[in-house]
Short mmCIF file of C-alpha atoms and ligand atoms in Angstrom, two decimals:
data_model
loop_
_atom_site.label_atom_id
_atom_site.label_comp_id
_atom_site.label_asym_id
_atom_site.label_seq_id
_atom_site.Cartn_x
_atom_site.Cartn_y
_atom_site.Cartn_z
CA MET A 1 14.75 12.52 21.34
CA ALA A 2 17.46 12.94 18.53
CA ALA A 3 17.98 16.24 17.12
CA HIS A 4 16.11 16.32 13.78
CA ARG A 5 15.50 19.36 11.85
CA PRO A 6 11.80 20.65 11.55
CA PRO A 7 10.12 18.61 8.86
CA THR A 8 10.36 19.78 5.27
CA THR A 9 6.90 20.85 5.16
CA CYS A 10 4.62 23.68 3.62
CA PRO A 11 6.13 26.47 6.00
CA THR A 12 2.92 28.86 5.98
CA PRO A 13 1.57 28.63 9.51
CA GLY A 14 -2.08 28.02 9.35
CA GLU A 15 -4.95 26.18 11.06
CA ARG A 16 -3.98 23.00 12.82
CA PHE A 17 -6.31 19.80 13.47
CA ALA A 18 -6.75 17.12 16.05
CA VAL A 19 -5.28 13.75 15.67
CA VAL A 20 -7.20 11.04 17.62
CA ASP A 21 -5.42 7.94 19.59
CA PRO A 22 -7.85 5.00 18.51
CA ALA A 23 -6.96 3.26 21.54
CA THR A 24 -9.03 5.87 23.52
CA GLY A 25 -11.04 7.86 21.02
CA GLU A 26 -9.79 11.07 22.06
CA ALA A 27 -7.44 13.62 20.66
CA PHE A 28 -3.88 13.76 21.80
CA ASP A 29 -2.04 15.97 19.35
CA GLU A 30 -2.48 18.01 16.30
CA ALA A 31 -1.00 18.61 13.11
CA PRO A 32 -0.84 21.50 10.42
CA ASP A 33 -4.11 21.86 8.27
CA GLU A 34 -2.56 23.11 5.02
CA GLN A 35 -4.58 24.86 2.65
CA PRO A 36 -5.06 23.66 -1.08
CA ASP A 37 -3.92 27.29 -2.22
CA GLU A 38 -0.46 26.62 -0.59
CA LEU A 39 0.19 24.04 -3.07
CA ASP A 40 1.40 26.18 -5.91
CA ALA A 41 4.40 27.49 -3.73
CA VAL A 42 5.16 23.94 -2.36
CA VAL A 43 5.20 22.32 -5.97
CA GLY A 44 7.22 25.30 -7.19
CA ARG A 45 9.91 24.66 -4.73
CA SER A 46 9.68 20.88 -5.47
CA HIS A 47 10.22 21.66 -9.17
CA GLU A 48 13.27 24.00 -8.42
CA ALA A 49 14.87 21.26 -6.16
CA TRP A 50 14.44 18.84 -8.89
CA ARG A 51 17.07 20.56 -11.12
CA SER A 52 19.85 19.73 -9.01
CA TRP A 53 18.54 16.22 -7.50
CA ARG A 54 18.01 14.87 -10.93
CA ALA A 55 21.74 15.59 -11.89
CA ASP A 56 23.54 13.16 -9.75
CA ALA A 57 22.60 9.43 -9.39
CA GLY A 58 25.74 8.78 -7.03
CA ALA A 59 24.86 11.57 -4.81
CA ARG A 60 21.18 10.31 -4.67
CA THR A 61 22.36 6.84 -3.55
CA THR A 62 24.55 8.51 -0.99
CA ALA A 63 21.82 10.64 0.61
CA LEU A 64 19.18 7.72 0.21
CA LEU A 65 21.42 5.38 2.19
CA LYS A 66 22.27 8.05 4.91
CA ALA A 67 18.45 8.88 5.37
CA ALA A 68 17.81 4.88 5.48
CA ASP A 69 20.22 4.98 8.42
CA ALA A 70 18.83 8.07 10.19
CA VAL A 71 15.42 6.40 9.88
CA GLU A 72 16.67 3.27 11.59
CA ALA A 73 18.55 5.31 14.45
CA ALA A 74 15.23 7.00 14.91
CA GLY A 75 12.99 4.12 15.55
CA ALA A 76 12.65 4.69 19.13
CA ASP A 77 11.21 8.25 18.62
CA ILE A 78 8.85 7.22 15.65
CA ALA A 79 7.46 3.93 16.66
CA PRO A 80 5.66 5.13 19.78
CA VAL A 81 3.95 8.16 17.81
CA LEU A 82 2.88 5.63 15.01
CA THR A 83 1.34 3.30 17.47
CA ARG A 84 -0.72 6.26 19.14
CA GLU A 85 -2.13 7.44 16.12
CA GLN A 86 -2.74 4.31 14.00
CA GLY A 87 -3.40 1.85 17.04
CA LYS A 88 -1.04 -1.02 15.80
CA PRO A 89 1.17 -2.93 18.82
CA LEU A 90 4.43 -1.50 19.30
CA SER A 91 6.27 -4.26 17.72
CA GLU A 92 4.62 -3.96 14.49
CA SER A 93 5.30 -0.16 14.42
CA TYR A 94 9.04 -1.14 14.66
CA ALA A 95 8.54 -3.75 12.08
CA GLU A 96 7.20 -1.15 9.92
CA ILE A 97 10.15 1.29 10.51
CA ALA A 98 12.62 -1.48 9.57
CA ARG A 99 10.66 -2.31 6.69
CA THR A 100 10.55 1.58 5.66
CA ALA A 101 14.41 1.75 5.82
CA ALA A 102 15.10 -1.47 4.01
CA ARG A 103 13.04 -0.60 1.07
CA MET A 104 15.03 2.86 1.13
CA ARG A 105 18.30 0.95 0.78
CA TYR A 106 16.84 -1.48 -1.82
CA PHE A 107 15.97 1.41 -4.32
CA ALA A 108 18.89 3.70 -3.41
CA GLU A 109 20.93 0.84 -5.03
CA LEU A 110 18.91 0.20 -7.95
CA VAL A 111 20.46 2.11 -10.93
CA PRO A 112 18.38 1.96 -14.45
CA ARG A 113 20.55 0.79 -17.17
CA PRO A 114 20.61 2.15 -20.66
CA GLU A 115 19.51 -0.39 -23.03
CA PRO A 116 20.83 -0.43 -26.90
CA ILE A 117 18.36 -1.35 -29.43
CA THR A 118 20.04 -3.52 -32.11
CA ASP A 119 17.52 -4.08 -35.05
CA GLY A 120 19.93 -4.53 -37.88
CA ARG A 121 19.98 -1.04 -39.22
CA PRO A 122 23.25 1.24 -39.49
CA VAL A 123 22.12 3.10 -36.17
CA ARG A 124 23.44 3.29 -32.84
CA SER A 125 20.08 4.02 -30.63
CA GLU A 126 19.91 3.66 -27.06
CA VAL A 127 17.11 4.05 -24.45
CA ARG A 128 18.16 6.23 -21.47
CA TRP A 129 15.94 6.57 -18.71
CA ARG A 130 14.86 10.08 -17.48
CA PRO A 131 13.21 11.14 -14.22
CA LEU A 132 9.39 12.43 -14.55
CA GLY A 133 9.68 15.85 -12.33
CA PRO A 134 7.64 16.36 -9.14
CA VAL A 135 5.72 13.26 -8.01
CA ALA A 136 2.45 13.61 -5.85
CA ALA A 137 2.43 10.89 -3.39
CA ILE A 138 -0.82 10.12 -1.40
CA THR A 139 -1.19 7.40 1.22
CA PRO A 140 -3.80 6.00 3.53
CA TRP A 141 -3.78 5.22 7.38
CA ASN A 142 -3.10 1.68 7.50
CA PHE A 143 0.93 1.47 6.89
CA PRO A 144 1.65 5.11 6.82
CA LEU A 145 5.29 4.90 6.64
CA GLN A 146 5.81 1.71 4.79
CA LEU A 147 3.31 2.73 2.16
CA ALA A 148 5.09 6.38 1.99
CA SER A 149 8.34 4.70 1.52
CA ALA A 150 7.01 2.61 -1.50
CA LYS A 151 6.19 5.63 -3.33
CA PHE A 152 8.98 8.07 -2.24
CA ALA A 153 11.97 5.81 -2.30
CA PRO A 154 11.58 4.69 -5.89
CA ALA A 155 10.62 8.08 -7.11
CA LEU A 156 13.71 9.91 -5.24
CA ALA A 157 16.09 7.05 -6.38
CA ALA A 158 14.81 7.78 -10.07
CA GLY A 159 15.91 11.34 -9.69
CA ASN A 160 12.29 12.96 -8.99
CA THR A 161 11.30 15.25 -6.19
CA VAL A 162 8.08 14.27 -4.05
CA VAL A 163 5.32 15.98 -2.24
CA LEU A 164 3.68 13.46 0.04
CA LYS A 165 0.47 13.71 1.67
CA PRO A 166 -0.64 11.17 4.33
CA SER A 167 -4.01 10.45 5.64
CA PRO A 168 -5.22 13.11 8.11
CA PHE A 169 -6.03 10.09 10.30
CA THR A 170 -2.16 9.48 10.50
CA PRO A 171 -0.21 12.52 9.93
CA LEU A 172 2.22 12.45 12.90
CA ALA A 173 4.62 9.70 12.24
CA THR A 174 4.79 10.85 8.33
CA ARG A 175 5.81 14.34 9.58
CA LEU A 176 8.40 12.84 12.06
CA LEU A 177 9.85 10.84 9.34
CA GLY A 178 10.14 13.88 6.94
CA SER A 179 11.92 15.37 9.91
CA VAL A 180 14.16 12.66 10.02
CA LEU A 181 14.84 12.35 6.36
CA SER A 182 15.68 16.12 6.09
CA THR A 183 18.82 15.36 8.04
CA ALA A 184 20.03 13.42 4.98
CA LEU A 185 18.16 15.10 1.77
CA PRO A 186 18.37 18.35 0.20
CA GLU A 187 15.92 20.95 1.24
CA ASN A 188 12.54 20.56 -0.99
CA VAL A 189 13.37 17.18 -2.42
CA LEU A 190 10.77 15.58 -0.16
CA THR A 191 8.00 17.65 1.23
CA ILE A 192 5.13 16.42 3.24
CA VAL A 193 1.72 18.39 3.31
CA THR A 194 -0.88 17.39 5.85
CA GLY A 195 -4.59 18.44 5.91
CA HIS A 196 -8.11 17.65 4.87
CA GLU A 197 -9.74 17.36 1.89
CA PRO A 198 -9.68 18.95 -0.70
CA LEU A 199 -5.88 19.00 -0.27
CA GLY A 200 -5.30 15.57 -1.76
CA ALA A 201 -7.54 16.18 -4.68
CA ARG A 202 -5.60 19.53 -5.32
CA LEU A 203 -2.40 17.75 -5.01
CA ALA A 204 -3.52 15.03 -7.64
CA SER A 205 -4.73 17.35 -10.07
CA HIS A 206 -2.00 20.07 -9.72
CA PRO A 207 -0.56 20.85 -13.19
CA GLY A 208 3.06 21.02 -11.81
CA MET A 209 2.94 17.30 -10.97
CA ARG A 210 4.13 14.54 -13.58
CA HIS A 211 3.43 11.28 -11.85
CA VAL A 212 0.68 10.89 -9.19
CA THR A 213 1.15 7.61 -7.25
CA PHE A 214 -1.82 7.09 -4.70
CA THR A 215 -2.59 3.87 -2.34
CA GLY A 216 -6.15 3.97 -0.99
CA SER A 217 -9.62 3.02 -1.90
CA ILE A 218 -11.05 2.16 -5.12
CA PRO A 219 -13.64 5.28 -5.24
CA THR A 220 -10.89 7.34 -4.16
CA GLY A 221 -8.57 6.13 -6.82
CA ARG A 222 -11.21 6.78 -9.37
CA ALA A 223 -11.25 10.53 -8.42
CA VAL A 224 -7.42 10.59 -8.24
CA ALA A 225 -7.15 9.31 -11.77
CA GLN A 226 -9.75 11.79 -12.89
CA GLY A 227 -7.84 14.69 -11.34
CA ALA A 228 -4.46 13.60 -12.74
CA ALA A 229 -6.14 13.34 -16.23
CA ALA A 230 -6.31 17.20 -16.38
CA SER A 231 -2.67 17.27 -16.85
CA LEU A 232 -2.08 14.05 -18.31
CA ALA A 233 0.14 13.07 -15.31
CA ARG A 234 1.07 9.44 -15.13
CA VAL A 235 -0.91 7.56 -12.52
CA THR A 236 -0.36 4.75 -10.45
CA LEU A 237 -3.24 3.36 -8.33
CA GLU A 238 -2.73 0.62 -5.51
CA LEU A 239 -6.25 0.13 -4.24
CA GLY A 240 -8.65 -2.05 -2.06
CA GLY A 241 -8.59 -5.69 -2.17
CA ASN A 242 -10.87 -8.58 -1.13
CA ASP A 243 -8.33 -11.59 -1.17
CA ALA A 244 -9.81 -15.21 -0.96
CA ALA A 245 -7.97 -18.09 0.66
CA ILE A 246 -9.09 -21.42 -0.93
CA LEU A 247 -8.47 -24.57 1.28
CA LEU A 248 -7.96 -27.83 -0.59
CA GLU A 249 -9.29 -31.10 0.44
CA ASP A 250 -5.91 -32.24 1.60
CA VAL A 251 -5.21 -29.25 4.01
CA ASP A 252 -3.68 -29.61 7.42
CA VAL A 253 -6.09 -27.57 9.03
CA GLU A 254 -4.36 -27.47 12.66
CA GLY A 255 -1.18 -27.07 10.89
CA ILE A 256 -2.18 -23.76 8.75
CA ALA A 257 -5.04 -22.21 11.31
CA GLU A 258 -2.67 -19.99 13.00
CA ARG A 259 -0.88 -18.68 10.04
CA LEU A 260 -4.28 -18.36 8.48
CA PHE A 261 -5.71 -16.55 11.17
CA TRP A 262 -2.87 -13.84 11.19
CA ALA A 263 -2.93 -13.35 7.35
CA ALA A 264 -6.31 -12.06 8.13
CA PHE A 265 -6.15 -10.30 11.41
CA ARG A 266 -2.55 -8.72 11.43
CA ASN A 267 -3.02 -5.04 11.91
CA CYS A 268 -6.50 -5.56 12.86
CA GLY A 269 -7.49 -6.72 9.29
CA GLN A 270 -6.55 -3.21 7.85
CA VAL A 271 -4.26 -4.75 5.24
CA CYS A 272 -5.00 -4.43 1.67
CA MET A 273 -3.90 -7.95 0.86
CA ALA A 274 -5.00 -9.47 4.23
CA VAL A 275 -7.11 -12.78 3.75
CA LYS A 276 -10.84 -11.44 3.57
CA ARG A 277 -12.73 -14.49 2.91
CA VAL A 278 -11.84 -18.10 3.16
CA TYR A 279 -13.58 -20.96 1.13
CA VAL A 280 -13.46 -24.34 2.84
CA PRO A 281 -14.39 -27.90 1.32
CA ALA A 282 -18.03 -28.63 3.08
CA ARG A 283 -16.37 -31.83 4.73
CA LEU A 284 -13.77 -29.82 6.63
CA TYR A 285 -16.13 -26.79 7.26
CA SER A 286 -16.97 -27.19 10.72
CA HIS A 287 -13.53 -27.83 11.71
CA VAL A 288 -11.88 -24.82 9.90
CA VAL A 289 -14.78 -22.60 11.64
CA GLU A 290 -13.88 -23.90 15.04
CA ALA A 291 -10.09 -23.72 14.57
CA LEU A 292 -10.22 -20.03 13.18
CA GLY A 293 -12.94 -19.20 16.07
CA GLN A 294 -10.76 -20.61 19.06
CA ARG A 295 -7.86 -18.11 17.73
CA ALA A 296 -10.06 -15.20 17.40
CA ARG A 297 -11.36 -15.80 20.91
CA THR A 298 -8.04 -16.03 22.51
CA ALA A 299 -6.34 -13.16 20.51
CA VAL A 300 -5.15 -10.50 23.01
CA VAL A 301 -6.99 -7.25 22.15
CA GLY A 302 -5.66 -3.85 23.60
CA ALA A 303 -3.82 -0.69 23.15
CA GLY A 304 -0.99 -1.17 20.97
CA LEU A 305 1.38 0.57 23.56
CA ASP A 306 0.41 -2.12 26.22
CA PRO A 307 2.96 -4.98 26.05
CA GLY A 308 1.32 -8.32 25.21
CA THR A 309 -1.25 -6.47 22.65
CA GLN A 310 -1.81 -8.80 19.60
CA LEU A 311 -4.72 -6.86 18.04
CA GLY A 312 -5.08 -3.00 18.73
CA PRO A 313 -8.03 -1.02 17.86
CA VAL A 314 -9.51 -0.18 14.40
CA ASN A 315 -7.81 3.30 13.28
CA ASN A 316 -10.86 5.46 13.22
CA ALA A 317 -14.69 5.95 13.87
CA PRO A 318 -16.02 5.94 10.27
CA GLN A 319 -14.14 2.42 9.64
CA LEU A 320 -15.51 0.88 13.17
CA ALA A 321 -18.83 2.05 11.92
CA ARG A 322 -18.52 0.43 8.38
CA ILE A 323 -17.02 -2.73 10.01
CA GLU A 324 -19.93 -2.94 12.52
CA ASN A 325 -22.69 -2.30 9.53
CA TYR A 326 -21.09 -5.13 7.29
CA THR A 327 -21.05 -7.28 10.59
CA SER A 328 -24.57 -6.75 11.74
CA GLN A 329 -26.19 -6.89 8.33
CA ALA A 330 -24.59 -10.21 7.83
CA LEU A 331 -26.04 -11.31 11.33
CA ALA A 332 -29.44 -10.19 10.27
CA ASP A 333 -28.90 -12.01 7.04
CA GLY A 334 -28.65 -15.26 9.01
CA ALA A 335 -24.87 -15.44 9.70
CA ARG A 336 -23.43 -16.86 12.83
CA ALA A 337 -20.84 -15.17 14.80
CA VAL A 338 -18.56 -18.14 16.05
CA ALA A 339 -16.25 -15.54 17.60
CA GLY A 340 -16.88 -11.65 18.38
CA GLY A 341 -19.62 -10.14 16.15
CA HIS A 342 -19.82 -6.81 18.14
CA ARG A 343 -17.59 -3.73 19.04
CA LEU A 344 -16.00 -3.90 22.48
CA ASP A 345 -17.53 -2.20 25.58
CA ARG A 346 -14.55 0.00 26.30
CA PRO A 347 -13.42 3.44 25.06
CA GLY A 348 -11.50 3.76 21.86
CA TYR A 349 -12.44 2.08 18.33
CA PHE A 350 -12.30 -1.74 19.43
CA PHE A 351 -14.14 -4.65 17.66
CA ALA A 352 -13.91 -8.14 18.86
CA PRO A 353 -11.89 -10.33 16.47
CA THR A 354 -14.87 -11.95 14.53
CA ILE A 355 -15.25 -15.26 12.63
CA LEU A 356 -18.51 -15.47 10.84
CA ALA A 357 -19.93 -18.91 9.49
CA ASP A 358 -23.13 -19.50 7.44
CA VAL A 359 -22.94 -16.11 5.66
CA PRO A 360 -24.91 -15.81 2.61
CA PRO A 361 -22.57 -15.62 -0.22
CA GLY A 362 -24.06 -12.32 -1.56
CA SER A 363 -23.73 -10.51 1.74
CA PRO A 364 -21.51 -7.53 1.33
CA VAL A 365 -19.26 -8.79 4.13
CA VAL A 366 -18.42 -11.28 1.40
CA THR A 367 -18.67 -9.30 -1.66
CA GLU A 368 -17.03 -5.91 -0.40
CA GLU A 369 -13.74 -5.11 1.38
CA GLN A 370 -14.62 -4.98 5.07
CA PHE A 371 -10.99 -3.77 6.11
CA GLY A 372 -11.21 -4.88 9.83
CA PRO A 373 -11.03 -7.68 12.25
CA VAL A 374 -13.95 -9.88 10.56
CA LEU A 375 -13.53 -13.04 8.57
CA PRO A 376 -16.46 -14.83 6.84
CA VAL A 377 -15.89 -18.55 6.32
CA LEU A 378 -17.72 -19.94 3.29
CA PRO A 379 -18.25 -23.80 2.50
CA TYR A 380 -17.89 -25.15 -1.04
CA GLU A 381 -18.91 -28.44 -2.73
CA SER A 382 -16.79 -28.32 -6.06
CA LEU A 383 -13.28 -26.65 -6.40
CA ASP A 384 -14.43 -25.21 -9.72
CA GLU A 385 -17.34 -23.32 -7.48
CA ALA A 386 -14.67 -21.99 -4.85
CA VAL A 387 -12.46 -20.34 -7.82
CA GLU A 388 -15.45 -18.98 -9.54
CA ALA A 389 -16.37 -17.29 -5.88
CA ALA A 390 -12.77 -16.15 -5.31
CA ASN A 391 -12.77 -14.64 -8.82
CA GLY A 392 -16.19 -13.21 -8.73
CA THR A 393 -15.52 -9.76 -7.60
CA GLY A 394 -14.34 -6.61 -9.06
CA TYR A 395 -11.09 -6.80 -6.84
CA GLY A 396 -8.08 -8.59 -7.80
CA LEU A 397 -5.13 -7.82 -5.47
CA GLY A 398 -4.09 -11.15 -3.99
CA GLY A 399 -5.31 -14.72 -3.25
CA SER A 400 -3.98 -18.03 -1.75
CA VAL A 401 -4.23 -21.54 -1.79
CA TRP A 402 -3.71 -23.91 1.24
CA GLY A 403 -3.01 -27.71 1.01
CA THR A 404 -0.22 -30.26 1.33
CA ASP A 405 0.05 -31.32 -2.20
CA LEU A 406 1.93 -28.01 -3.47
CA ASP A 407 1.74 -28.93 -7.06
CA ARG A 408 -1.97 -29.25 -6.97
CA ALA A 409 -2.08 -26.15 -4.83
CA GLU A 410 -0.04 -24.25 -7.48
CA GLU A 411 -2.41 -25.32 -10.21
CA VAL A 412 -5.32 -23.89 -8.41
CA ALA A 413 -3.44 -20.53 -7.60
CA ASP A 414 -2.62 -20.38 -11.22
CA ARG A 415 -6.33 -19.97 -11.94
CA LEU A 416 -6.85 -16.66 -9.33
CA GLU A 417 -7.30 -13.43 -11.02
CA CYS A 418 -5.12 -11.40 -9.01
CA GLY A 419 -1.88 -9.88 -8.90
CA THR A 420 0.00 -12.08 -6.33
CA ALA A 421 -1.31 -15.86 -5.29
CA TRP A 422 0.37 -17.32 -2.48
CA ILE A 423 0.55 -20.99 -1.35
CA ASN A 424 0.14 -21.75 2.39
CA HIS A 425 0.66 -18.13 3.29
CA HIS A 426 -0.61 -14.92 2.20
CA ALA A 427 0.85 -11.29 1.87
CA GLU A 428 4.50 -11.98 2.17
CA LEU A 429 6.05 -9.86 -0.37
CA SER A 430 9.82 -9.21 -1.50
CA LEU A 431 11.38 -6.03 -2.14
CA ALA A 432 12.36 -7.18 -5.35
CA GLN A 433 9.06 -8.69 -6.61
CA PRO A 434 6.52 -6.52 -8.63
CA PHE A 435 3.22 -5.42 -6.62
CA ALA A 436 0.23 -4.85 -8.89
CA GLY A 437 -3.47 -5.31 -8.38
CA SER A 438 -5.59 -6.52 -11.09
CA LYS A 439 -9.07 -5.59 -12.13
CA GLU A 440 -10.11 -2.69 -9.88
CA SER A 441 -7.43 -3.37 -7.50
CA GLY A 442 -4.89 -1.22 -9.13
CA VAL A 443 -3.25 0.51 -12.11
CA GLY A 444 0.55 0.57 -12.75
CA VAL A 445 3.25 -1.40 -10.96
CA ALA A 446 5.06 -0.92 -7.80
CA GLY A 447 7.73 -2.88 -6.24
CA GLY A 448 11.12 -4.21 -7.54
CA PRO A 449 12.97 -2.68 -10.61
CA TRP A 450 9.19 -2.26 -11.95
CA GLY A 451 8.55 0.23 -9.27
CA LEU A 452 11.75 2.35 -10.19
CA TYR A 453 10.71 2.43 -13.93
CA GLY A 454 7.44 3.32 -13.02
CA ASN A 455 8.89 6.62 -11.90
CA LEU A 456 10.99 7.03 -15.14
CA ARG A 457 10.51 7.68 -18.86
CA PRO A 458 12.26 6.06 -21.78
CA PHE A 459 14.57 8.74 -23.60
CA VAL A 460 16.08 7.48 -26.87
CA VAL A 461 19.26 8.88 -28.64
CA HIS A 462 19.37 7.79 -32.33
CA ARG A 463 22.61 8.27 -33.85
CA PRO A 464 23.62 6.96 -37.52
CA LEU A 465 26.64 5.00 -37.96
CA VAL A 466 26.72 5.98 -41.67
CA GLU A 467 25.71 9.23 -43.33
CA PRO A 468 21.94 9.27 -43.65
CA SER A 469 20.45 9.63 -47.02
CA PRO A 470 18.46 13.00 -47.62
CA PHE A 471 15.15 11.44 -47.26
CA VAL A 472 13.91 8.10 -46.44
CA GLU A 473 10.22 7.24 -47.13
CA PRO A 474 8.81 5.69 -43.83
CA SER A 475 7.49 2.45 -43.70
CA PRO A 476 3.69 2.04 -42.87
CA GLN A 477 4.37 0.84 -39.37
CA GLU A 478 6.72 4.00 -38.97
CA ALA A 479 4.57 6.56 -40.24
P1 LIG B 501 -9.15 6.51 1.19
O1 LIG B 501 -9.20 6.20 -0.31
O2 LIG B 501 -10.15 7.05 1.88
O3 LIG B 501 -7.81 7.73 1.36
C1 LIG B 501 -6.52 7.57 1.10
C2 LIG B 501 -5.84 8.83 0.83
O4 LIG B 501 -6.30 9.52 -0.23
C3 LIG B 501 -6.00 9.62 2.37
O5 LIG B 501 -4.70 10.27 2.05
C4 LIG B 501 -6.99 10.63 1.91
O6 LIG B 501 -6.92 11.72 2.88
C5 LIG B 501 -6.78 10.89 0.47
N1 LIG B 501 -8.03 11.42 -0.11
C6 LIG B 501 -9.29 11.39 0.01
N2 LIG B 501 -9.99 12.04 -0.77
C7 LIG B 501 -9.14 12.39 -1.81
C8 LIG B 501 -9.61 12.82 -3.12
N3 LIG B 501 -10.66 13.33 -3.65
N4 LIG B 501 -8.30 12.88 -3.91
C9 LIG B 501 -7.03 12.73 -3.41
N5 LIG B 501 -6.95 12.15 -2.20
C10 LIG B 501 -7.90 11.86 -1.46
O7 LIG B 501 -8.27 5.39 1.74
P2 LIG B 501 -8.14 4.76 3.44
O8 LIG B 501 -9.37 4.66 4.20
O9 LIG B 501 -7.28 5.90 3.85
O10 LIG B 501 -7.44 3.63 3.48
C11 LIG B 501 -7.97 2.34 3.16
C12 LIG B 501 -8.00 1.76 1.60
O11 LIG B 501 -6.56 1.48 1.03
C13 LIG B 501 -8.46 0.43 1.62
O12 LIG B 501 -9.49 0.30 0.48
C14 LIG B 501 -7.20 -0.54 1.38
O13 LIG B 501 -7.47 -1.55 0.68
C15 LIG B 501 -6.33 0.57 0.51
N6 LIG B 501 -5.23 0.15 0.47
C16 LIG B 501 -4.31 -0.36 -0.60
C17 LIG B 501 -3.22 -0.89 -0.50
C18 LIG B 501 -2.50 -1.39 -1.70
O14 LIG B 501 -1.02 -1.44 -1.80
N7 LIG B 501 -3.22 -1.76 -2.92
C19 LIG B 501 -2.42 -0.78 0.61
C20 LIG B 501 -2.98 -0.12 1.67
C21 LIG B 501 -4.36 0.30 1.64
#
């Protein structure tokens, strides 16, 4: 193991809590259970560190690039920890670490540009971008590192400091990441705090925070926004999704089945923008159901550390119970399990990859976010009906359209009410593009330059080019 400094974390030693390996259901390690009343000191140090971190953009770029190199170099240390606590196959942990480093490099080199305002007046005014101050970042358990970097990389690059709180289901890889980053970043620029609620709630509502950036479920997002309202901190919320995939009449079922299956089941279906329901022309219904069912029955399920595993366990016991409830309710309502439909009879939180057919459209497994290895497949008679159903929930994260006539597919994609619509694939993102859920799936924008500017405020310097008159009556628009 490389020699990393201890993580920049809340230093007061306190209680610790157990971290469970979802492949066994047993505790294998522990993390500090930091208490909400310790946050005042943490935020104070974060504020103090901000003074020098905000001052030198060049030094920030250098430090973030060095930190990205350190993350990549520590991949072999971090990946097994991530797999052990999260459950995903080891190859996916390595991929997550690579994306974390790539995101840090992307934002390290993204520099906000001053923008002159030219409106014909004898004034030189210019927008200069300023950091906000300490940023609270709160992350879920499905991609602990990648989602953390989506928050801290743009926030730090913009000149803010960050206090990051991972999910108590997956605190260890984030703590290790913090330790690796501390070899390149000044002290207290990034602080990791771990613990149970109300730690996150107190962080979100802490008066010292100027931006609260949260990824997680819609109900928690609402609570976070309410908490942040106390200090009127800026809020960015990346929330749940229930993405629909619409297959068109000309779709090549065998050609897309593999891609469509993994768009739903990667990371055991625990992806905010996974395909979570599939709408299929009635004529192709039995063909699609069988093609997906065949892949679900042959997917290799196992512990993430076992070579050859394609699908790991569900991350935690409450999530397994939720998936089981949605599935058994759908089966009780008349749905048919073409594959799976039950948890696996083995230790740990394993659920068989499940394809559900003949599901009543109002079943919660269709209308809610199941967030697990379960996929309902629904037939449609008219395309308008399919688009209406796809748009017919409060979610609006992503969506996709699958067919061979790409122009036709794009016309349909354009009708989806979501932040990103894909054609013939799903959930592919570029670092340079905006990521923003519509409706209840999100507030604010992450990704690309938008993600950087989400961590900055405009500051205008207004300088007259001629001596101003003593007093100018403001126009009605200006008043
Ligand atoms: P969650 O809302 O239960 O928890 C998310 C984080 O918030 C955790 O760190 C948790 O400890 C913390 N938290 C819990 N209560 C809090 C409170 N009152 N105040 C502040 N923080 C609190 O979500 P989860 O179960 O960890 O993650 C799954 C959800 O995350 C799914 O809905 C998924 O779609 C969503 N998600 C969204 C995106 C996206 O980019 N839109 C990405 C990944 C996951």
